[in-house]
mmCIF file with all atom_site columns, C-alpha atoms and ligand atoms in Angstrom:
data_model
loop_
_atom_site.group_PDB
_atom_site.id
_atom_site.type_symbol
_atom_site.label_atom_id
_atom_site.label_alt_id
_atom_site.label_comp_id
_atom_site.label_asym_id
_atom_site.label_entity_id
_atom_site.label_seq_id
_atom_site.pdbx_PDB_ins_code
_atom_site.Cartn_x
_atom_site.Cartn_y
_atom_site.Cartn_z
_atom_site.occupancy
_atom_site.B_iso_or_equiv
_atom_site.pdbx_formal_charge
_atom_site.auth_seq_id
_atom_site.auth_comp_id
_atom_site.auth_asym_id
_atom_site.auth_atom_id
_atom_site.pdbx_PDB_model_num
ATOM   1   C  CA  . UNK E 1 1   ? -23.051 -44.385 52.171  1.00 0.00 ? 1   UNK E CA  1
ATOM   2   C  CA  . UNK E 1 2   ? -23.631 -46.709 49.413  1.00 0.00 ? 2   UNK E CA  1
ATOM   3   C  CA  . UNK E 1 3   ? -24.842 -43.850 46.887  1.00 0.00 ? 3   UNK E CA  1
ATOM   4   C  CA  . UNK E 1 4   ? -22.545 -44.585 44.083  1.00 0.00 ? 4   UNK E CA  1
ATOM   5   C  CA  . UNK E 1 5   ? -24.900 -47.228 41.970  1.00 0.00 ? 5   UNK E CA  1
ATOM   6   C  CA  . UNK E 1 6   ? -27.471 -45.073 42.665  1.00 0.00 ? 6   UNK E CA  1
ATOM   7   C  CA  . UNK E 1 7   ? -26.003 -41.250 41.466  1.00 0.00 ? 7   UNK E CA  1
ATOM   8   C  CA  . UNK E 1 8   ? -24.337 -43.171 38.336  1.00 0.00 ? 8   UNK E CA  1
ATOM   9   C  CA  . UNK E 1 9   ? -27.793 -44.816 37.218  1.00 0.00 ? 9   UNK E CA  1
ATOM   10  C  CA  . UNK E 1 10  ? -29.309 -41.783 36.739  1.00 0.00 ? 10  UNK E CA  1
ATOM   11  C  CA  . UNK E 1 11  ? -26.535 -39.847 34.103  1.00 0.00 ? 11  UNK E CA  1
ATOM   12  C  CA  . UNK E 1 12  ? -26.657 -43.405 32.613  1.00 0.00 ? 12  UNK E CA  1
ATOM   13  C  CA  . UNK E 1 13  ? -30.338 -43.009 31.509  1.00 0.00 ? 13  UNK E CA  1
ATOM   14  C  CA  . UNK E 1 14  ? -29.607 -39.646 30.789  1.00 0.00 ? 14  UNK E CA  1
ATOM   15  C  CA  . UNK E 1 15  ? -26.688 -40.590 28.641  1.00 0.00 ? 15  UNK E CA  1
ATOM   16  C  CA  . UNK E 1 16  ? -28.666 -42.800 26.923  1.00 0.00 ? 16  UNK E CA  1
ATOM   17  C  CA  . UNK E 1 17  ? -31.834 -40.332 26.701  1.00 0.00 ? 17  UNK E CA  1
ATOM   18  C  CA  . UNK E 1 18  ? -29.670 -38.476 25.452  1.00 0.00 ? 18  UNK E CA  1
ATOM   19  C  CA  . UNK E 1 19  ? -28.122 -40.927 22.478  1.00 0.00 ? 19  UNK E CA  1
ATOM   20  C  CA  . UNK E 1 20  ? -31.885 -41.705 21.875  1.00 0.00 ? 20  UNK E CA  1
ATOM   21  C  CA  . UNK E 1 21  ? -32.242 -37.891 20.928  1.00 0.00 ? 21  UNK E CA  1
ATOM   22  C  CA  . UNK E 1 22  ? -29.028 -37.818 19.072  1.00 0.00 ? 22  UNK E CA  1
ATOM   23  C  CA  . UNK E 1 23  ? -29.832 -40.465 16.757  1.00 0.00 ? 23  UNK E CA  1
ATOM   24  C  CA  . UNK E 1 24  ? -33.472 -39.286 16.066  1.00 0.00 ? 24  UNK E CA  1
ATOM   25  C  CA  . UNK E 1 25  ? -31.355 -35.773 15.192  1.00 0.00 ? 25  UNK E CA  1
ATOM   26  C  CA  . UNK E 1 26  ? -28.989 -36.724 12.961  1.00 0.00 ? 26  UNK E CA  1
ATOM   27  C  CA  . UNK E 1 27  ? -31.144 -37.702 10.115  1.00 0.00 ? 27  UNK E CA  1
ATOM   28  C  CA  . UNK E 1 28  ? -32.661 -34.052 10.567  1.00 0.00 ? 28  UNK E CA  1
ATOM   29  C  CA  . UNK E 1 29  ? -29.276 -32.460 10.789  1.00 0.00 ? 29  UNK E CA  1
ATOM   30  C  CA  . UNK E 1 30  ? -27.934 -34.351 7.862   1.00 0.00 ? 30  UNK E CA  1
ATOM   31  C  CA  . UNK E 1 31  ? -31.234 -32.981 5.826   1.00 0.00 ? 31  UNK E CA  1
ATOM   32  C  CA  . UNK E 1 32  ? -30.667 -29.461 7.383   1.00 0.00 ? 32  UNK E CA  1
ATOM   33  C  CA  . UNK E 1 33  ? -27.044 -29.367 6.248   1.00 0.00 ? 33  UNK E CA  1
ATOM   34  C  CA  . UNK E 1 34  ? -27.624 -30.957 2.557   1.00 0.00 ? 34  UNK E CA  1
ATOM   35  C  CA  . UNK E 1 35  ? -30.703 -28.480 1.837   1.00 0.00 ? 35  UNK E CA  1
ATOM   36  C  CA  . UNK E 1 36  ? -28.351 -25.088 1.762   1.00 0.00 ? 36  UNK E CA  1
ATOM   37  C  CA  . UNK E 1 37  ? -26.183 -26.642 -0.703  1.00 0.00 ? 37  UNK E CA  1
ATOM   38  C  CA  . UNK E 1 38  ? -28.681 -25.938 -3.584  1.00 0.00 ? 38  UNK E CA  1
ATOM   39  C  CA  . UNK E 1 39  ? -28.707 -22.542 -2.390  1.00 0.00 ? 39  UNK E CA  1
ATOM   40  C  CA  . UNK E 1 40  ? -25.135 -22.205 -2.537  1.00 0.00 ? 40  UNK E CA  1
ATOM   41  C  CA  . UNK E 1 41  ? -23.470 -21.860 -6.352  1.00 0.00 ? 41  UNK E CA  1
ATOM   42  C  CA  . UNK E 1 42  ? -25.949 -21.763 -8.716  1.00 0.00 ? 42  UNK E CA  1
ATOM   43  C  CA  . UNK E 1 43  ? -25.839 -21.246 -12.898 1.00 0.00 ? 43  UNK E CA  1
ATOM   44  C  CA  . UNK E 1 44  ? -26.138 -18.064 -13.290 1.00 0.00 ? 44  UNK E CA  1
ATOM   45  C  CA  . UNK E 1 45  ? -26.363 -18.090 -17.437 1.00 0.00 ? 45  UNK E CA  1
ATOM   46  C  CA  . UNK E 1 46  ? -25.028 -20.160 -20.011 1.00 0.00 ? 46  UNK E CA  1
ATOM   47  C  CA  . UNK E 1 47  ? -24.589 -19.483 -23.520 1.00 0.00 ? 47  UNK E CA  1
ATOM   48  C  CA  . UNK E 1 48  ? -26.644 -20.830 -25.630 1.00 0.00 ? 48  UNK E CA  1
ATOM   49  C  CA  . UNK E 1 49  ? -29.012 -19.504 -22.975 1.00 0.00 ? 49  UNK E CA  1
ATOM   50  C  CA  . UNK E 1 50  ? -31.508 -22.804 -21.391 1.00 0.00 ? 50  UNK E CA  1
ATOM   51  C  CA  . UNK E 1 51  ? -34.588 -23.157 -24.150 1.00 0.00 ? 51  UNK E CA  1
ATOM   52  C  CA  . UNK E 1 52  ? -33.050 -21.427 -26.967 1.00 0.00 ? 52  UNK E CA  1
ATOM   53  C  CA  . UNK E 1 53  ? -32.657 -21.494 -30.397 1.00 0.00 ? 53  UNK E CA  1
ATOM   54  C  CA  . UNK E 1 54  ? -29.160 -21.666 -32.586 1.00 0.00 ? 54  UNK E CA  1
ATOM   55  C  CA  . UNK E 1 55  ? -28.547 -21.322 -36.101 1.00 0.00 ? 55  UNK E CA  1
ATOM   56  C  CA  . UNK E 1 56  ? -26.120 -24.075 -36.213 1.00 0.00 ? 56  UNK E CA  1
ATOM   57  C  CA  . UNK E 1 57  ? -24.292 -26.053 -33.178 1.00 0.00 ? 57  UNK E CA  1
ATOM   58  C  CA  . UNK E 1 58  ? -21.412 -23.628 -31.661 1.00 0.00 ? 58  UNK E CA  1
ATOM   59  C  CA  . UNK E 1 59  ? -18.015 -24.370 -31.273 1.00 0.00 ? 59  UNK E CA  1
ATOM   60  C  CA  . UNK E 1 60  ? -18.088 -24.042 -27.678 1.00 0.00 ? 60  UNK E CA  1
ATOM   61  C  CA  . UNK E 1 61  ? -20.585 -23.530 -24.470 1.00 0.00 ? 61  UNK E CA  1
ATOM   62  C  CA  . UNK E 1 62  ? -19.918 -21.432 -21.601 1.00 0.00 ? 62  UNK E CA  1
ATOM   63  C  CA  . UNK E 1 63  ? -21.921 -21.853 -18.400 1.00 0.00 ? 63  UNK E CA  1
ATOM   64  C  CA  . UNK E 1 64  ? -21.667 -18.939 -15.525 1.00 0.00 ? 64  UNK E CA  1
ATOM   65  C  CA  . UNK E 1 65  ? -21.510 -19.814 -11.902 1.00 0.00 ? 65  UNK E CA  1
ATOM   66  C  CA  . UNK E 1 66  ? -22.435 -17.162 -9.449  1.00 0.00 ? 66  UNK E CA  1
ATOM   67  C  CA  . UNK E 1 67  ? -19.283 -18.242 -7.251  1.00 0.00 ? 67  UNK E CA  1
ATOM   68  C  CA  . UNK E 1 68  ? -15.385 -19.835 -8.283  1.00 0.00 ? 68  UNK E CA  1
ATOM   69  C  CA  . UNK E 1 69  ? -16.051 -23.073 -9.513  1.00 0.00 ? 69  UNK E CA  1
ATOM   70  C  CA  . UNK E 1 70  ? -13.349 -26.141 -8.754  1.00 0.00 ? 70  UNK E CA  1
ATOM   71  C  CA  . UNK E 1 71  ? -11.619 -27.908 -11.529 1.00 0.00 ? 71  UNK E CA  1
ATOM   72  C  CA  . UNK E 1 72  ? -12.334 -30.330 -13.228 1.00 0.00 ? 72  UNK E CA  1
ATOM   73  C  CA  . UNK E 1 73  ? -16.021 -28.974 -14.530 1.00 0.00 ? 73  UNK E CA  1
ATOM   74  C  CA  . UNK E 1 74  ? -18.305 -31.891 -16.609 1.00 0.00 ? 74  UNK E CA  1
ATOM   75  C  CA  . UNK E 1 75  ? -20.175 -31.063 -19.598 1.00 0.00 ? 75  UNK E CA  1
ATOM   76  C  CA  . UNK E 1 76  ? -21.584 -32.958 -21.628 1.00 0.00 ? 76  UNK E CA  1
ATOM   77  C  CA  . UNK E 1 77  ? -23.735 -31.866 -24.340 1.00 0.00 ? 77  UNK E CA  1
ATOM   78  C  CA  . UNK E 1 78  ? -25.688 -34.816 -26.560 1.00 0.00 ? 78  UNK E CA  1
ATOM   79  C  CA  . UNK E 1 79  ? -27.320 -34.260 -29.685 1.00 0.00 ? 79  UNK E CA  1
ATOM   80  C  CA  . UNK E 1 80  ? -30.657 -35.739 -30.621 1.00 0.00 ? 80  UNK E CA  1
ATOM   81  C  CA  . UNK E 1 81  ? -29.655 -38.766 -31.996 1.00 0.00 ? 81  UNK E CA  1
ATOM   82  C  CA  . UNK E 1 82  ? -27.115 -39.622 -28.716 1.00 0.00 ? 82  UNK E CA  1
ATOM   83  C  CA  . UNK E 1 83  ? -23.994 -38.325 -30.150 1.00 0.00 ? 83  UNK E CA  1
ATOM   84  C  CA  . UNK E 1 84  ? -22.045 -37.066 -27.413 1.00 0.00 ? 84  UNK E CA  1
ATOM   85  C  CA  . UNK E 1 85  ? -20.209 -33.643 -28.924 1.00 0.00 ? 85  UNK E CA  1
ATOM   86  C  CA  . UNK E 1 86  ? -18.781 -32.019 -25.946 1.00 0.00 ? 86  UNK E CA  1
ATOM   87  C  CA  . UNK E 1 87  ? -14.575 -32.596 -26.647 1.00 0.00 ? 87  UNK E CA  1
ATOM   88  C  CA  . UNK E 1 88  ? -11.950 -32.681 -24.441 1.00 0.00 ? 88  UNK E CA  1
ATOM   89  C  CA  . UNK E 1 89  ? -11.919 -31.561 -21.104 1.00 0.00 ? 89  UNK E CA  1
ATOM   90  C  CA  . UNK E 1 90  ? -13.852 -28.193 -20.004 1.00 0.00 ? 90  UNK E CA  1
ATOM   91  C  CA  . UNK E 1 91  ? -12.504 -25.515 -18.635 1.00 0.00 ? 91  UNK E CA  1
ATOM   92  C  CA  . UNK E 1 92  ? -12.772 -23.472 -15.581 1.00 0.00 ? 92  UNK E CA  1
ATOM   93  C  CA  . UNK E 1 93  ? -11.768 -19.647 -14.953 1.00 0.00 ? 93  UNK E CA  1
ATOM   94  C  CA  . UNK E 1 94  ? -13.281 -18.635 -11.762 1.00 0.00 ? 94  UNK E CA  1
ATOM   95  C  CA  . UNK E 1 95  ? -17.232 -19.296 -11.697 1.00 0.00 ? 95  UNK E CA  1
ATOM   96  C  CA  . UNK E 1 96  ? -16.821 -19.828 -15.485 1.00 0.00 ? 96  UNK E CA  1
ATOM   97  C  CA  . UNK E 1 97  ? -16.879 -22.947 -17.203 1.00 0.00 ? 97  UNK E CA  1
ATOM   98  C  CA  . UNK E 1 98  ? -15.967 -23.387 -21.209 1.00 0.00 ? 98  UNK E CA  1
ATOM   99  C  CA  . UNK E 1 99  ? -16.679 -26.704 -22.854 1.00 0.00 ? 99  UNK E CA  1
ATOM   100 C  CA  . UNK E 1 100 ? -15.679 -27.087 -26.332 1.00 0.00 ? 100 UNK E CA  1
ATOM   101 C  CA  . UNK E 1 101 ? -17.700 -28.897 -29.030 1.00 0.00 ? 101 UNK E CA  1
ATOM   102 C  CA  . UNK E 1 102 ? -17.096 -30.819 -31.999 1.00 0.00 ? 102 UNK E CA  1
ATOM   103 C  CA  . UNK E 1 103 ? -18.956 -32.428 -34.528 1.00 0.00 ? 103 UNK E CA  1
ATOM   104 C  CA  . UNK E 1 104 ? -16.565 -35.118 -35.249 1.00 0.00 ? 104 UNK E CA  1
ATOM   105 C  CA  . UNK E 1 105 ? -17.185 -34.469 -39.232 1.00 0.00 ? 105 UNK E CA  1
ATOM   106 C  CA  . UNK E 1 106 ? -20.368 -36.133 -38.158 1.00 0.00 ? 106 UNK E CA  1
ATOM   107 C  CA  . UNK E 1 107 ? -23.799 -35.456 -39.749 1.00 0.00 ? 107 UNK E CA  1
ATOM   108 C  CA  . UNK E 1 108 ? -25.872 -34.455 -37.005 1.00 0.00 ? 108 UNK E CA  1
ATOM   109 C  CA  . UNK E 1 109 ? -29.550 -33.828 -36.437 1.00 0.00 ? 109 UNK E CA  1
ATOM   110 C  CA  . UNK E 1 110 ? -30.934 -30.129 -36.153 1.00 0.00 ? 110 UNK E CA  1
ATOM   111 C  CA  . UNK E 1 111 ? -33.292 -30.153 -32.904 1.00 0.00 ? 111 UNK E CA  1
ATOM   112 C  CA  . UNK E 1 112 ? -33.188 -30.174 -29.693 1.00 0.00 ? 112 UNK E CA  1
ATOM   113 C  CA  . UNK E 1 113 ? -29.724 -30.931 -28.107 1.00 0.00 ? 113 UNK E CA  1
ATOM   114 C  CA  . UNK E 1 114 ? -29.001 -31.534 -24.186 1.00 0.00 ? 114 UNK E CA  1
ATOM   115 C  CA  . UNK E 1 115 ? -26.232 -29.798 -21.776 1.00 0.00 ? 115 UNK E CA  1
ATOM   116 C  CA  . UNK E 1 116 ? -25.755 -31.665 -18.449 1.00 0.00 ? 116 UNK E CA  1
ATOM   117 C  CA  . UNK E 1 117 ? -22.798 -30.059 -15.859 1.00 0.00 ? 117 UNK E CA  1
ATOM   118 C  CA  . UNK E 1 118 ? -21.750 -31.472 -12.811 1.00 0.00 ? 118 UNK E CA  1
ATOM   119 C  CA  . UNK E 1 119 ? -19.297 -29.199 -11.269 1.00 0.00 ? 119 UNK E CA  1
ATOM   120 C  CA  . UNK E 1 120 ? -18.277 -28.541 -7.252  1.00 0.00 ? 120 UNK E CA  1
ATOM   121 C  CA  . UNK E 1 121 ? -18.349 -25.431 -6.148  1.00 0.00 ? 121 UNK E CA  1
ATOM   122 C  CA  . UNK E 1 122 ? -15.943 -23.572 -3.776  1.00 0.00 ? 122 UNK E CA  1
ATOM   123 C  CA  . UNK E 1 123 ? -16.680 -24.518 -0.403  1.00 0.00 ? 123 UNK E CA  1
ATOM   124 C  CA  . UNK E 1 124 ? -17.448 -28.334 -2.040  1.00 0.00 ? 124 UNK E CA  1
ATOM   125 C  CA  . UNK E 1 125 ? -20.875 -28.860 -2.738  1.00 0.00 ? 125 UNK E CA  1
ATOM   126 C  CA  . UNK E 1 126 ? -21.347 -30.272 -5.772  1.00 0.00 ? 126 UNK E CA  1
ATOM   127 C  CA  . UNK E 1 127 ? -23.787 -28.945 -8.320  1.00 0.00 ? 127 UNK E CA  1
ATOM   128 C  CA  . UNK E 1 128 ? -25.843 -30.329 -11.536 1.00 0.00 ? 128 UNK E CA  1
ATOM   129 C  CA  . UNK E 1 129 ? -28.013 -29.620 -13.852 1.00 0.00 ? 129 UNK E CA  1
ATOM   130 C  CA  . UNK E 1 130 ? -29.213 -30.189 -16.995 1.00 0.00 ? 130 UNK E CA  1
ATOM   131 C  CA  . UNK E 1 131 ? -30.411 -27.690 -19.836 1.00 0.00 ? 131 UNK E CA  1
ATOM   132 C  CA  . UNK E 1 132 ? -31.250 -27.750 -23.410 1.00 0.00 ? 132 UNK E CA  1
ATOM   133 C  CA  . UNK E 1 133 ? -31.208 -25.361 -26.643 1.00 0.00 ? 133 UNK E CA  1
ATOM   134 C  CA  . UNK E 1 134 ? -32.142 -25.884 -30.198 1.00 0.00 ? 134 UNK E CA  1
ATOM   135 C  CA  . UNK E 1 135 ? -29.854 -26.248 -33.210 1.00 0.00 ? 135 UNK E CA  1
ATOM   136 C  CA  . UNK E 1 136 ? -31.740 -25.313 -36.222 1.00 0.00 ? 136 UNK E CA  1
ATOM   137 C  CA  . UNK E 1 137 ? -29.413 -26.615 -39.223 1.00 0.00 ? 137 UNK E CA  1
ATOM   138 C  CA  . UNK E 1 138 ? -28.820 -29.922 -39.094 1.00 0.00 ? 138 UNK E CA  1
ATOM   139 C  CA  . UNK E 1 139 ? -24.654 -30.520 -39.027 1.00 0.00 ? 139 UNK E CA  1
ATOM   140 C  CA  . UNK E 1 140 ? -23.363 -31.368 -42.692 1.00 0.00 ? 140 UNK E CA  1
ATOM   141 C  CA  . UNK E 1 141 ? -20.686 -34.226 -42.451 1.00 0.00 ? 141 UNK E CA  1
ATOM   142 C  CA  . UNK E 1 142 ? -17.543 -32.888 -42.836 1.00 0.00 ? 142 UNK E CA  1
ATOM   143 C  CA  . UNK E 1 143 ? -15.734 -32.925 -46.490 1.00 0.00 ? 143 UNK E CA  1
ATOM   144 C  CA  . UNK E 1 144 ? -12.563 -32.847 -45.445 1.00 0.00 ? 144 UNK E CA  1
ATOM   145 C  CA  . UNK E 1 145 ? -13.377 -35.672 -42.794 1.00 0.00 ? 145 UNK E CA  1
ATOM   146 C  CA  . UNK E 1 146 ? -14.487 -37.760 -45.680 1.00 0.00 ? 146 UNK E CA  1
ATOM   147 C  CA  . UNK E 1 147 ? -11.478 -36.524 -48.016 1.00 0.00 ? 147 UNK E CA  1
ATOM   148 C  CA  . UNK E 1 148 ? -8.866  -37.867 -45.479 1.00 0.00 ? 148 UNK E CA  1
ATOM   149 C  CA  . UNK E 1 149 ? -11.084 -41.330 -45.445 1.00 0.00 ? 149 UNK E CA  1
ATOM   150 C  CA  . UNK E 1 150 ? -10.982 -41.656 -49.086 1.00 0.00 ? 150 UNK E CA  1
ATOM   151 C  CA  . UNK E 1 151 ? -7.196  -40.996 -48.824 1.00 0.00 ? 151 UNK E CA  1
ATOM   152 C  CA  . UNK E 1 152 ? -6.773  -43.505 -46.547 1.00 0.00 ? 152 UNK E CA  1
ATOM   153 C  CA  . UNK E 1 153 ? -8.616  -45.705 -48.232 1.00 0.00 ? 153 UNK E CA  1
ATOM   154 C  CA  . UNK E 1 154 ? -6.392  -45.027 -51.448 1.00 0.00 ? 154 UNK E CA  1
ATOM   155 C  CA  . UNK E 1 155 ? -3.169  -45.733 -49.702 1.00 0.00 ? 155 UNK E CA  1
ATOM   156 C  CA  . UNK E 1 156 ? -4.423  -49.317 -48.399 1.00 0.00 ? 156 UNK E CA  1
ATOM   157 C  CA  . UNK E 1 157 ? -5.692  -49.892 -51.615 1.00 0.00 ? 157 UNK E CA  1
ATOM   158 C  CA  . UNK E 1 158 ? -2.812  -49.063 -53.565 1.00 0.00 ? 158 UNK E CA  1
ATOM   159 C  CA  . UNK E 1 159 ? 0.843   -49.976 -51.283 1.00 0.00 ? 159 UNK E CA  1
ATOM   160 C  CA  . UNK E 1 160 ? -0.247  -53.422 -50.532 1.00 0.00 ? 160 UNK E CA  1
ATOM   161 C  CA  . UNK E 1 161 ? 3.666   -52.911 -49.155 1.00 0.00 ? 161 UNK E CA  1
ATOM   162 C  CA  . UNK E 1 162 ? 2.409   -49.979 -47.081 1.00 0.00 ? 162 UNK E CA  1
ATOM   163 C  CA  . UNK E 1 163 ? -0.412  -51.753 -45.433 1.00 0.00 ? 163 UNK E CA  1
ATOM   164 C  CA  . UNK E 1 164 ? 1.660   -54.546 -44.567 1.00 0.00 ? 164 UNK E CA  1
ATOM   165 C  CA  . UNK E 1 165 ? 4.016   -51.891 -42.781 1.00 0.00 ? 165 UNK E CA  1
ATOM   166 C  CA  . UNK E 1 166 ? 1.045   -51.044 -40.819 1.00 0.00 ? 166 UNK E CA  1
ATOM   167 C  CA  . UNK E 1 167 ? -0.283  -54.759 -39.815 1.00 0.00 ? 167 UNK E CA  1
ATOM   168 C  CA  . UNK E 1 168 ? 2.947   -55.889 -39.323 1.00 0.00 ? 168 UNK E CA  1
ATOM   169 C  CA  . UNK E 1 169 ? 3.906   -52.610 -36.518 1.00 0.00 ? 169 UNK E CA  1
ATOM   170 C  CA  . UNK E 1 170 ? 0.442   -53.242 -35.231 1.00 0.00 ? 170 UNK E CA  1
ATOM   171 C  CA  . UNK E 1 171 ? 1.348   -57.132 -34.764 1.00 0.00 ? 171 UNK E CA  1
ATOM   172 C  CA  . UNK E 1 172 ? 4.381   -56.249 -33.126 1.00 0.00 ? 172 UNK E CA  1
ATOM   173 C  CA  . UNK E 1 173 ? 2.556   -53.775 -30.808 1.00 0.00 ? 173 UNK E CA  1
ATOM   174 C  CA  . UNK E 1 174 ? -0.009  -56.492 -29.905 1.00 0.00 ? 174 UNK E CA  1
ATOM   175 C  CA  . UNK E 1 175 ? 2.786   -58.923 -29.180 1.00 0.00 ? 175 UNK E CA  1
ATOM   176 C  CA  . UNK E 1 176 ? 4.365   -56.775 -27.229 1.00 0.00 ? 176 UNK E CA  1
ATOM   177 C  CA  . UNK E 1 177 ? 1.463   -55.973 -25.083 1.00 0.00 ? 177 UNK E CA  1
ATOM   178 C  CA  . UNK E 1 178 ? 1.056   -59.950 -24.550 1.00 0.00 ? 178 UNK E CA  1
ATOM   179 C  CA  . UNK E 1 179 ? 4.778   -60.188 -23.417 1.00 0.00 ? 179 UNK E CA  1
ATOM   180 C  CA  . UNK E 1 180 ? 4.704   -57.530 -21.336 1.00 0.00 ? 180 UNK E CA  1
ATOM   181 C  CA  . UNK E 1 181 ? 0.957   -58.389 -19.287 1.00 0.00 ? 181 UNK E CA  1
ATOM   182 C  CA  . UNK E 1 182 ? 2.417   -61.967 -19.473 1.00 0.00 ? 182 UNK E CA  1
ATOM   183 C  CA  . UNK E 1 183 ? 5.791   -61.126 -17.621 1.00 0.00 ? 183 UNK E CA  1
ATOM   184 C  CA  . UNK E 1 184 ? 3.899   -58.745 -15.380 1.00 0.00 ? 184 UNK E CA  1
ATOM   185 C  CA  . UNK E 1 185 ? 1.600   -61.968 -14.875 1.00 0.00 ? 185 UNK E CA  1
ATOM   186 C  CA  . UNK E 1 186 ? 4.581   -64.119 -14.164 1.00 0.00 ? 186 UNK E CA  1
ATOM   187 C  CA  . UNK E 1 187 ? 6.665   -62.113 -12.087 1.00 0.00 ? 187 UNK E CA  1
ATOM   188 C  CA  . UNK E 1 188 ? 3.159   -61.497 -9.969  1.00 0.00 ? 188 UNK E CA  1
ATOM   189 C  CA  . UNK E 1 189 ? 2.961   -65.449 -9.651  1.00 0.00 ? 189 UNK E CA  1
ATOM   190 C  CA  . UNK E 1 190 ? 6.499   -65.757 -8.456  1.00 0.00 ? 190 UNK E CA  1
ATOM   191 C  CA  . UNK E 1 191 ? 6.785   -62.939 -6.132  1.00 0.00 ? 191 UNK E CA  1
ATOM   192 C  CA  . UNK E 1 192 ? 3.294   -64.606 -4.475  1.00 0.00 ? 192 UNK E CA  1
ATOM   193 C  CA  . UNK E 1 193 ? 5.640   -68.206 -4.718  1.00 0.00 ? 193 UNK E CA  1
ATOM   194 C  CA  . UNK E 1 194 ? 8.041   -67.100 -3.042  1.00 0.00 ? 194 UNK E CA  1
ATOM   195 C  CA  . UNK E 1 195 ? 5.959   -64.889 -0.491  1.00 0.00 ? 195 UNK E CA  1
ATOM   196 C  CA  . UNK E 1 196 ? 4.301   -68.130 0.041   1.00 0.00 ? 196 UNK E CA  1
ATOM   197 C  CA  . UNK E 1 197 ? 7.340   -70.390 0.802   1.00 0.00 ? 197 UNK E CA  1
ATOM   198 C  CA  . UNK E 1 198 ? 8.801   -67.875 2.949   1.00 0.00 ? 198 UNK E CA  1
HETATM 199 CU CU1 . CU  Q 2 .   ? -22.268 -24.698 -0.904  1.00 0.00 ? 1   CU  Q CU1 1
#
């Protein structure tokens, strides 16, 4: 008659045999899922090609995916000294991914220069790498870089009027960025007042 306590005991244990299983699993399953994901997109080329040799640092690097690639792409590309010359934002046609590169007018090192990607591919694993190639001429600094310094220079030096002009905008700027986080501040302070009294 009284078989109930006894019946339910026993899918109870099972229940929590079963959990016991479940959570020795999951680490497994979590592995089991994460490990396909390198085998998933992978770089497929890149120009420069990984390990080689440039004459001089190229205006651009392309990477090739072997599947669509989701925008945004990162790449960042670092010269031997540091200097980070990747510019602006890469971007990504299909499993193809442009970055462009700039010097800055900077002098930079000939030698061995980095590429590190992150990108996620279609289905939304994310993949990253990192690569390198060598620049053989070192990066003259750029003339006209310097030319439009010197001019600058020249026009502070000279219109003591005209570099007024410019402190005196960027002192109103500034001023105006202290109002305005200061009346932001204090209409922050009241609303929370009066949410307060209320
Ligand atoms: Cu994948």
């Amino acid at each position: 008659m009284n078989h109930r306590p006894v019946t339910s005991s026993t899918p109870r244990r099972r229940l929590a045999t079963l959990a016991a299983l479940l959570v020795a699993l999951v680490p497994g399953l979590l592995l089991a899922t994460a490990l396909p994901a390198s085998a998933h997109a992978a770089l497929v080329s890149s120009d420069p090609a990984d390990a080689s040799s440039v004459e001089t640092l190229p205006d651009e690097v392309t990477l090739e995916f072997n599947e669509s690639i989701a925008d945004p792409a990162y790449v960042v590309v670092t010269a031997p000294d540091g200097v980070r010359v990747n510019s602006g934002d890469a971007a990504v046609a299909g499993p193809q991914v442009t970055q462009a590169l700039d010097a800055q007018g900077l002098a930079l090192p000939a030698g061995t220069y980095t590429l590190a990607y992150r990108v996620v591919s279609a289905d939304g694993h994310p993949i990253s790498g990192e690569q390198t190639f060598e620049v053989e001429t070192p990066t003259v600094a750029d003339a006209d870089a310097d030319a439009a310094d010197a001019a600058q220079t020249d026009e502070t030096a000279e219109g003591a009027g005209n570099g007024d002009g410019g402190d005196a905008l960027s002192t109103v700027l500034l001023v105006a960025g202290v109002v305005a986080v200061f009346g932001l501040g204090g209409a922050l302070v009241l609303r929370a007042r009066r949410g307060g009294s209320q």
